[in-house]
């Protein structure tokens, strides 16, 4: 593993690997097993893997969230270095000034797929994601790019971005990695208090039960049950320090268009996407119904 703080030095190293297949794994650091699974898959499928570690300020509409986002670069590099492989892994750890030497002027629009779920709740978020991902594409010029399906809407956004810019890059969505208790792994999990971390798996437990309910309940009833179950969880299961779930949304959508469905027969592929606040931390998850 080699790490680089400048784009020029990474590009210089990449020039030595001309003709080899390249995989890109964009991350914001605070790496966990989910990130490592993306890197391991890229290593298996490419000659060279580039991992970026960059907390992208322009995708945060909440500045407090940006300031609190965990930054653990030394530990991240250690974890990457411990991946057992004889293939090349290169890590780009740029500063904000390195990535954005000039004020960012470009914006991206994604139509209906950004008008649901995360879109209206995080104005400018997906345009900020698209800006940094495109810059990474231009820097690395990969054949493949790897993204986790926990950020299900983001995967759709990146797929749409590739259609807009017409880059011949294969986007590889990778399955959610979960802790033994079912909680979807996320860098934000490390901000949870011990009590909140013990409570958080109830999100996935609720989603799993919702899948079972889909066999005999209407879509609207399942949505209401999930939101109500989480909102009232602390009443049934009293928590220390008054901890409670604050569901922001739960939507059952077509897995291609991301538009909400009214009937289970409205789409061949159906997923449920949720965002829940707990202990001041915003957690997201996805479950497949069909």
mmCIF file of C-alpha atoms in Angstrom:
data_model
loop_
_atom_site.group_PDB
_atom_site.id
_atom_site.type_symbol
_atom_site.label_atom_id
_atom_site.label_comp_id
_atom_site.label_asym_id
_atom_site.label_seq_id
_atom_site.Cartn_x
_atom_site.Cartn_y
_atom_site.Cartn_z
ATOM 1 C CA UNK A 1 0.000 0.000 0.000
ATOM 2 C CA UNK A 2 1.135 3.514 -0.828
ATOM 3 C CA UNK A 3 -0.564 6.731 0.259
ATOM 4 C CA UNK A 4 -0.531 10.096 -1.499
ATOM 5 C CA UNK A 5 -1.612 13.560 -0.407
ATOM 6 C CA UNK A 6 -1.511 15.181 -3.841
ATOM 7 C CA UNK A 7 -3.272 14.388 -7.076
ATOM 8 C CA UNK A 8 -0.056 14.888 -9.047
ATOM 9 C CA UNK A 9 1.856 12.295 -7.026
ATOM 10 C CA UNK A 10 -0.958 9.756 -7.378
ATOM 11 C CA UNK A 11 -1.170 10.370 -11.114
ATOM 12 C CA UNK A 12 2.581 9.917 -11.398
ATOM 13 C CA UNK A 13 2.287 6.517 -9.721
ATOM 14 C CA UNK A 14 -0.720 5.530 -11.820
ATOM 15 C CA UNK A 15 1.291 6.228 -14.969
ATOM 16 C CA UNK A 16 3.533 3.311 -13.979
ATOM 17 C CA UNK A 17 0.517 1.000 -14.162
ATOM 18 C CA UNK A 18 -0.661 1.983 -17.628
ATOM 19 C CA UNK A 19 -2.571 -0.844 -19.286
ATOM 20 C CA UNK A 20 -3.566 -2.447 -15.996
ATOM 21 C CA UNK A 21 -7.161 -2.587 -14.798
ATOM 22 C CA UNK A 22 -8.096 0.025 -12.205
ATOM 23 C CA UNK A 23 -10.750 -0.060 -9.504
ATOM 24 C CA UNK A 24 -11.808 2.985 -7.462
ATOM 25 C CA UNK A 25 -13.279 2.898 -3.945
ATOM 26 C CA UNK A 26 -14.353 6.414 -2.861
ATOM 27 C CA UNK A 27 -14.702 6.805 0.923
ATOM 28 C CA UNK A 28 -14.871 9.536 3.537
ATOM 29 C CA UNK A 29 -12.681 7.539 5.885
ATOM 30 C CA UNK A 30 -13.543 6.194 9.348
ATOM 31 C CA UNK A 31 -13.285 2.832 7.639
ATOM 32 C CA UNK A 32 -15.191 -0.219 8.858
ATOM 33 C CA UNK A 33 -15.732 -3.730 7.551
ATOM 34 C CA UNK A 34 -18.205 -2.450 4.981
ATOM 35 C CA UNK A 35 -15.586 -0.218 3.380
ATOM 36 C CA UNK A 36 -12.993 -2.964 3.589
ATOM 37 C CA UNK A 37 -15.345 -5.344 1.763
ATOM 38 C CA UNK A 38 -15.475 -2.864 -1.132
ATOM 39 C CA UNK A 39 -11.693 -2.619 -1.217
ATOM 40 C CA UNK A 40 -11.289 -6.402 -1.057
ATOM 41 C CA UNK A 41 -13.724 -6.853 -3.930
ATOM 42 C CA UNK A 42 -11.903 -4.257 -6.022
ATOM 43 C CA UNK A 43 -8.587 -5.956 -5.281
ATOM 44 C CA UNK A 44 -10.056 -9.267 -6.437
ATOM 45 C CA UNK A 45 -11.370 -7.786 -9.688
ATOM 46 C CA UNK A 46 -8.607 -5.341 -10.684
ATOM 47 C CA UNK A 47 -4.838 -5.117 -10.996
ATOM 48 C CA UNK A 48 -4.718 -1.799 -9.128
ATOM 49 C CA UNK A 49 -7.138 -0.401 -6.552
ATOM 50 C CA UNK A 50 -7.292 3.282 -5.629
ATOM 51 C CA UNK A 51 -8.992 4.172 -2.347
ATOM 52 C CA UNK A 52 -9.831 7.795 -1.626
ATOM 53 C CA UNK A 53 -10.182 9.104 1.922
ATOM 54 C CA UNK A 54 -11.750 12.549 1.778
ATOM 55 C CA UNK A 55 -14.471 14.123 3.905
ATOM 56 C CA UNK A 56 -16.198 16.080 1.162
ATOM 57 C CA UNK A 57 -17.452 19.387 2.607
ATOM 58 C CA UNK A 58 -19.724 20.307 -0.290
ATOM 59 C CA UNK A 59 -22.042 17.335 0.252
ATOM 60 C CA UNK A 60 -22.882 18.397 3.820
ATOM 61 C CA UNK A 61 -25.878 20.702 4.127
ATOM 62 C CA UNK A 62 -25.494 20.463 7.925
ATOM 63 C CA UNK A 63 -22.234 22.046 9.029
ATOM 64 C CA UNK A 64 -22.465 20.518 12.503
ATOM 65 C CA UNK A 65 -22.607 17.081 10.887
ATOM 66 C CA UNK A 66 -19.507 17.962 8.858
ATOM 67 C CA UNK A 67 -17.598 19.013 11.972
ATOM 68 C CA UNK A 68 -18.615 15.873 13.878
ATOM 69 C CA UNK A 69 -17.873 13.449 11.043
ATOM 70 C CA UNK A 70 -15.199 11.060 12.399
ATOM 71 C CA UNK A 71 -11.698 11.470 10.999
ATOM 72 C CA UNK A 72 -9.372 8.536 11.654
ATOM 73 C CA UNK A 73 -6.853 8.617 8.801
ATOM 74 C CA UNK A 74 -3.993 6.850 10.595
ATOM 75 C CA UNK A 75 -6.269 3.999 11.645
ATOM 76 C CA UNK A 76 -7.778 3.884 8.146
ATOM 77 C CA UNK A 77 -4.373 3.497 6.528
ATOM 78 C CA UNK A 78 -3.466 0.779 9.002
ATOM 79 C CA UNK A 79 -6.610 -1.186 8.159
ATOM 80 C CA UNK A 80 -5.943 -0.923 4.426
ATOM 81 C CA UNK A 81 -2.306 -1.964 4.886
ATOM 82 C CA UNK A 82 -3.456 -5.136 6.649
ATOM 83 C CA UNK A 83 -5.426 -6.373 3.618
ATOM 84 C CA UNK A 84 -3.628 -9.488 2.445
ATOM 85 C CA UNK A 85 -2.857 -9.160 -1.264
ATOM 86 C CA UNK A 86 0.048 -9.039 -3.660
ATOM 87 C CA UNK A 87 -1.817 -6.526 -5.834
ATOM 88 C CA UNK A 88 -1.331 -2.771 -5.777
ATOM 89 C CA UNK A 89 -3.390 -0.573 -3.449
ATOM 90 C CA UNK A 90 -2.958 3.192 -3.699
ATOM 91 C CA UNK A 91 -4.633 5.575 -1.252
ATOM 92 C CA UNK A 92 -5.376 9.225 -1.975
ATOM 93 C CA UNK A 93 -5.755 11.390 1.155
ATOM 94 C CA UNK A 94 -6.080 14.936 -0.212
ATOM 95 C CA UNK A 95 -6.806 18.193 1.580
ATOM 96 C CA UNK A 96 -9.865 20.256 0.717
ATOM 97 C CA UNK A 97 -7.556 22.723 -1.044
ATOM 98 C CA UNK A 98 -6.070 19.914 -3.123
ATOM 99 C CA UNK A 99 -9.476 18.693 -4.272
ATOM 100 C CA UNK A 100 -10.993 22.148 -4.689
ATOM 101 C CA UNK A 101 -8.247 24.665 -5.566
ATOM 102 C CA UNK A 102 -10.956 26.967 -6.963
ATOM 103 C CA UNK A 103 -14.501 27.619 -5.706
ATOM 104 C CA UNK A 104 -16.859 24.900 -6.897
ATOM 105 C CA UNK A 105 -19.244 26.245 -9.524
ATOM 106 C CA UNK A 106 -20.603 23.127 -11.185
ATOM 107 C CA UNK A 107 -23.881 21.591 -10.109
ATOM 108 C CA UNK A 108 -25.686 18.424 -11.132
ATOM 109 C CA UNK A 109 -29.369 17.611 -11.335
ATOM 110 C CA UNK A 110 -30.899 14.143 -11.285
ATOM 111 C CA UNK A 111 -34.602 14.668 -11.814
ATOM 112 C CA UNK A 112 -37.116 12.497 -10.011
ATOM 113 C CA UNK A 113 -34.565 10.256 -8.284
ATOM 114 C CA UNK A 114 -33.286 13.184 -6.199
ATOM 115 C CA UNK A 115 -36.736 14.526 -5.375
ATOM 116 C CA UNK A 116 -37.522 11.762 -2.875
ATOM 117 C CA UNK A 117 -36.106 10.554 0.451
ATOM 118 C CA UNK A 118 -32.664 12.134 0.994
ATOM 119 C CA UNK A 119 -33.053 14.745 -1.737
ATOM 120 C CA UNK A 120 -35.508 17.231 -0.208
ATOM 121 C CA UNK A 121 -34.085 16.673 3.278
ATOM 122 C CA UNK A 122 -30.467 17.339 2.287
ATOM 123 C CA UNK A 123 -30.512 20.148 -0.305
ATOM 124 C CA UNK A 124 -27.418 20.134 -2.507
ATOM 125 C CA UNK A 125 -26.176 16.835 -1.095
ATOM 126 C CA UNK A 126 -26.319 14.782 -4.255
ATOM 127 C CA UNK A 127 -24.833 17.529 -6.411
ATOM 128 C CA UNK A 128 -21.930 17.688 -3.934
ATOM 129 C CA UNK A 129 -21.519 13.923 -4.125
ATOM 130 C CA UNK A 130 -21.547 14.049 -7.917
ATOM 131 C CA UNK A 131 -18.916 16.802 -8.026
ATOM 132 C CA UNK A 132 -16.408 14.896 -5.906
ATOM 133 C CA UNK A 133 -17.091 11.534 -7.553
ATOM 134 C CA UNK A 134 -16.593 13.002 -11.011
ATOM 135 C CA UNK A 135 -13.316 14.583 -9.898
ATOM 136 C CA UNK A 136 -12.170 11.223 -8.586
ATOM 137 C CA UNK A 137 -13.168 9.610 -11.886
ATOM 138 C CA UNK A 138 -11.101 12.209 -13.747
ATOM 139 C CA UNK A 139 -8.111 11.741 -11.444
ATOM 140 C CA UNK A 140 -8.068 7.940 -11.406
ATOM 141 C CA UNK A 141 -9.751 7.017 -14.726
ATOM 142 C CA UNK A 142 -10.911 3.656 -13.368
ATOM 143 C CA UNK A 143 -12.590 0.840 -15.240
ATOM 144 C CA UNK A 144 -14.752 0.068 -12.200
ATOM 145 C CA UNK A 145 -16.004 2.012 -9.167
ATOM 146 C CA UNK A 146 -17.361 0.405 -5.995
ATOM 147 C CA UNK A 147 -20.194 1.734 -3.834
ATOM 148 C CA UNK A 148 -22.120 0.222 -0.914
ATOM 149 C CA UNK A 149 -25.850 -0.402 -1.271
ATOM 150 C CA UNK A 150 -26.600 1.005 2.186
ATOM 151 C CA UNK A 151 -26.576 4.376 0.412
ATOM 152 C CA UNK A 152 -29.145 3.022 -2.040
ATOM 153 C CA UNK A 153 -30.226 6.386 -3.421
ATOM 154 C CA UNK A 154 -26.612 7.442 -3.877
ATOM 155 C CA UNK A 155 -25.988 4.339 -5.995
ATOM 156 C CA UNK A 156 -28.849 5.418 -8.281
ATOM 157 C CA UNK A 157 -27.437 8.944 -8.401
ATOM 158 C CA UNK A 158 -23.956 7.755 -9.423
ATOM 159 C CA UNK A 159 -25.454 5.474 -12.060
ATOM 160 C CA UNK A 160 -27.333 8.499 -13.450
ATOM 161 C CA UNK A 161 -24.163 10.624 -13.272
ATOM 162 C CA UNK A 162 -22.328 8.090 -15.420
ATOM 163 C CA UNK A 163 -25.140 8.276 -17.969
ATOM 164 C CA UNK A 164 -24.912 12.076 -18.000
ATOM 165 C CA UNK A 165 -21.138 12.314 -18.417
ATOM 166 C CA UNK A 166 -20.945 9.205 -20.613
ATOM 167 C CA UNK A 167 -17.881 7.738 -18.906
ATOM 168 C CA UNK A 168 -17.209 4.058 -19.694
ATOM 169 C CA UNK A 169 -16.949 3.110 -16.018
ATOM 170 C CA UNK A 170 -18.678 0.073 -14.560
ATOM 171 C CA UNK A 171 -20.387 0.970 -11.308
ATOM 172 C CA UNK A 172 -20.317 -2.001 -8.942
ATOM 173 C CA UNK A 173 -22.942 -1.872 -6.157
ATOM 174 C CA UNK A 174 -21.921 -4.038 -3.192
ATOM 175 C CA UNK A 175 -24.125 -5.620 -0.495
ATOM 176 C CA UNK A 176 -24.661 -4.025 2.899
ATOM 177 C CA UNK A 177 -22.343 -5.349 5.598
ATOM 178 C CA UNK A 178 -23.965 -5.689 9.003
ATOM 179 C CA UNK A 179 -22.776 -6.212 12.551
ATOM 180 C CA UNK A 180 -23.691 -9.511 14.201
ATOM 181 C CA UNK A 181 -26.770 -7.853 15.709
ATOM 182 C CA UNK A 182 -27.969 -6.624 12.300
ATOM 183 C CA UNK A 183 -27.050 -2.946 12.481
ATOM 184 C CA UNK A 184 -25.822 -1.704 9.095
ATOM 185 C CA UNK A 185 -22.173 -0.719 9.453
ATOM 186 C CA UNK A 186 -21.623 3.026 9.164
ATOM 187 C CA UNK A 187 -18.873 5.445 10.110
ATOM 188 C CA UNK A 188 -21.501 7.365 12.070
ATOM 189 C CA UNK A 189 -22.088 4.383 14.370
ATOM 190 C CA UNK A 190 -18.953 5.284 16.325
ATOM 191 C CA UNK A 191 -20.710 8.468 17.461
ATOM 192 C CA UNK A 192 -23.429 6.473 19.239
ATOM 193 C CA UNK A 193 -23.276 6.166 23.009
ATOM 194 C CA UNK A 194 -23.078 2.577 24.337
ATOM 195 C CA UNK A 195 -26.770 2.682 25.231
ATOM 196 C CA UNK A 196 -27.747 3.997 21.796
ATOM 197 C CA UNK A 197 -25.553 1.428 20.083
ATOM 198 C CA UNK A 198 -27.364 -1.325 22.003
ATOM 199 C CA UNK A 199 -30.707 0.124 20.915
ATOM 200 C CA UNK A 200 -29.862 0.740 17.242
ATOM 201 C CA UNK A 201 -30.322 -2.868 15.973
ATOM 202 C CA UNK A 202 -34.060 -2.434 16.531
ATOM 203 C CA UNK A 203 -34.089 -0.514 13.241
ATOM 204 C CA UNK A 204 -33.159 -3.575 11.201
ATOM 205 C CA UNK A 205 -35.317 -5.847 13.358
ATOM 206 C CA UNK A 206 -38.272 -3.612 12.493
ATOM 207 C CA UNK A 207 -37.436 -3.653 8.795
ATOM 208 C CA UNK A 208 -37.190 -7.435 8.775
ATOM 209 C CA UNK A 209 -40.616 -7.725 10.362
ATOM 210 C CA UNK A 210 -41.938 -5.273 7.758
ATOM 211 C CA UNK A 211 -40.791 -7.660 5.021
ATOM 212 C CA UNK A 212 -42.785 -10.449 6.660
ATOM 213 C CA UNK A 213 -45.821 -8.146 6.929
ATOM 214 C CA UNK A 214 -45.623 -7.370 3.210
ATOM 215 C CA UNK A 215 -47.008 -10.832 2.505
ATOM 216 C CA UNK A 216 -50.374 -9.884 3.988
ATOM 217 C CA UNK A 217 -50.505 -6.100 4.559
ATOM 218 C CA UNK A 218 -50.874 -3.179 2.144
ATOM 219 C CA UNK A 219 -47.905 -0.913 1.400
ATOM 220 C CA UNK A 220 -49.421 2.033 3.302
ATOM 221 C CA UNK A 221 -50.067 -0.094 6.374
ATOM 222 C CA UNK A 222 -46.490 -1.395 6.423
ATOM 223 C CA UNK A 223 -45.093 2.140 6.161
ATOM 224 C CA UNK A 224 -47.291 3.358 9.023
ATOM 225 C CA UNK A 225 -46.379 0.349 11.158
ATOM 226 C CA UNK A 226 -42.617 0.858 10.714
ATOM 227 C CA UNK A 227 -42.778 4.563 11.541
ATOM 228 C CA UNK A 228 -45.099 4.003 14.490
ATOM 229 C CA UNK A 229 -43.110 1.089 15.888
ATOM 230 C CA UNK A 230 -39.857 3.021 15.941
ATOM 231 C CA UNK A 231 -41.409 6.275 17.187
ATOM 232 C CA UNK A 232 -42.995 4.452 20.143
ATOM 233 C CA UNK A 233 -40.117 2.043 20.805
ATOM 234 C CA UNK A 234 -38.991 3.906 23.939
ATOM 235 C CA UNK A 235 -42.495 3.645 25.410
ATOM 236 C CA UNK A 236 -42.504 -0.135 25.145
ATOM 237 C CA UNK A 237 -38.803 -0.456 25.959
ATOM 238 C CA UNK A 238 -37.829 2.388 28.346
ATOM 239 C CA UNK A 239 -34.306 3.612 27.641
ATOM 240 C CA UNK A 240 -31.634 5.303 29.778
ATOM 241 C CA UNK A 241 -31.267 9.055 29.432
ATOM 242 C CA UNK A 242 -34.570 9.252 27.577
ATOM 243 C CA UNK A 243 -33.153 7.784 24.383
ATOM 244 C CA UNK A 244 -35.690 7.394 21.606
ATOM 245 C CA UNK A 245 -35.871 6.863 17.873
ATOM 246 C CA UNK A 246 -36.939 9.830 15.777
ATOM 247 C CA UNK A 247 -37.869 8.450 12.348
ATOM 248 C CA UNK A 248 -37.305 10.984 9.571
ATOM 249 C CA UNK A 249 -38.809 8.917 6.790
ATOM 250 C CA UNK A 250 -39.558 5.393 5.666
ATOM 251 C CA UNK A 251 -40.483 4.954 2.025
ATOM 252 C CA UNK A 252 -41.204 1.809 0.030
ATOM 253 C CA UNK A 253 -40.072 2.456 -3.526
ATOM 254 C CA UNK A 254 -39.446 1.058 -6.977
ATOM 255 C CA UNK A 255 -35.804 -0.054 -6.849
ATOM 256 C CA UNK A 256 -35.063 1.523 -10.254
ATOM 257 C CA UNK A 257 -37.002 4.794 -10.307
ATOM 258 C CA UNK A 258 -36.942 5.271 -6.491
ATOM 259 C CA UNK A 259 -40.543 6.484 -6.677
ATOM 260 C CA UNK A 260 -42.923 5.397 -3.895
ATOM 261 C CA UNK A 261 -45.269 2.572 -4.769
ATOM 262 C CA UNK A 262 -48.884 2.203 -3.698
ATOM 263 C CA UNK A 263 -49.262 -1.522 -4.339
ATOM 264 C CA UNK A 264 -46.799 -4.410 -4.142
ATOM 265 C CA UNK A 265 -47.582 -5.105 -7.797
ATOM 266 C CA UNK A 266 -46.462 -1.640 -8.922
ATOM 267 C CA UNK A 267 -42.845 -2.724 -9.436
ATOM 268 C CA UNK A 268 -40.886 -5.904 -9.974
ATOM 269 C CA UNK A 269 -38.133 -4.728 -7.612
ATOM 270 C CA UNK A 270 -39.135 -3.055 -4.336
ATOM 271 C CA UNK A 271 -36.996 -1.739 -1.478
ATOM 272 C CA UNK A 272 -37.683 0.107 1.736
ATOM 273 C CA UNK A 273 -35.417 3.038 2.648
ATOM 274 C CA UNK A 274 -35.303 4.577 6.104
ATOM 275 C CA UNK A 275 -33.616 7.415 7.955
ATOM 276 C CA UNK A 276 -33.803 7.537 11.751
ATOM 277 C CA UNK A 277 -32.255 9.877 14.307
ATOM 278 C CA UNK A 278 -30.891 8.299 17.474
ATOM 279 C CA UNK A 279 -28.708 9.968 20.089
ATOM 280 C CA UNK A 280 -28.160 12.912 17.731
ATOM 281 C CA UNK A 281 -26.894 10.611 14.972
ATOM 282 C CA UNK A 282 -28.693 10.109 11.665
ATOM 283 C CA UNK A 283 -28.784 6.430 10.660
ATOM 284 C CA UNK A 284 -29.959 5.070 7.305
ATOM 285 C CA UNK A 285 -30.766 1.552 6.189
ATOM 286 C CA UNK A 286 -32.335 -0.348 3.300
ATOM 287 C CA UNK A 287 -34.282 -3.578 3.099
ATOM 288 C CA UNK A 288 -35.442 -5.459 0.015
ATOM 289 C CA UNK A 289 -39.090 -6.512 -0.207
ATOM 290 C CA UNK A 290 -39.152 -7.979 -3.714
#
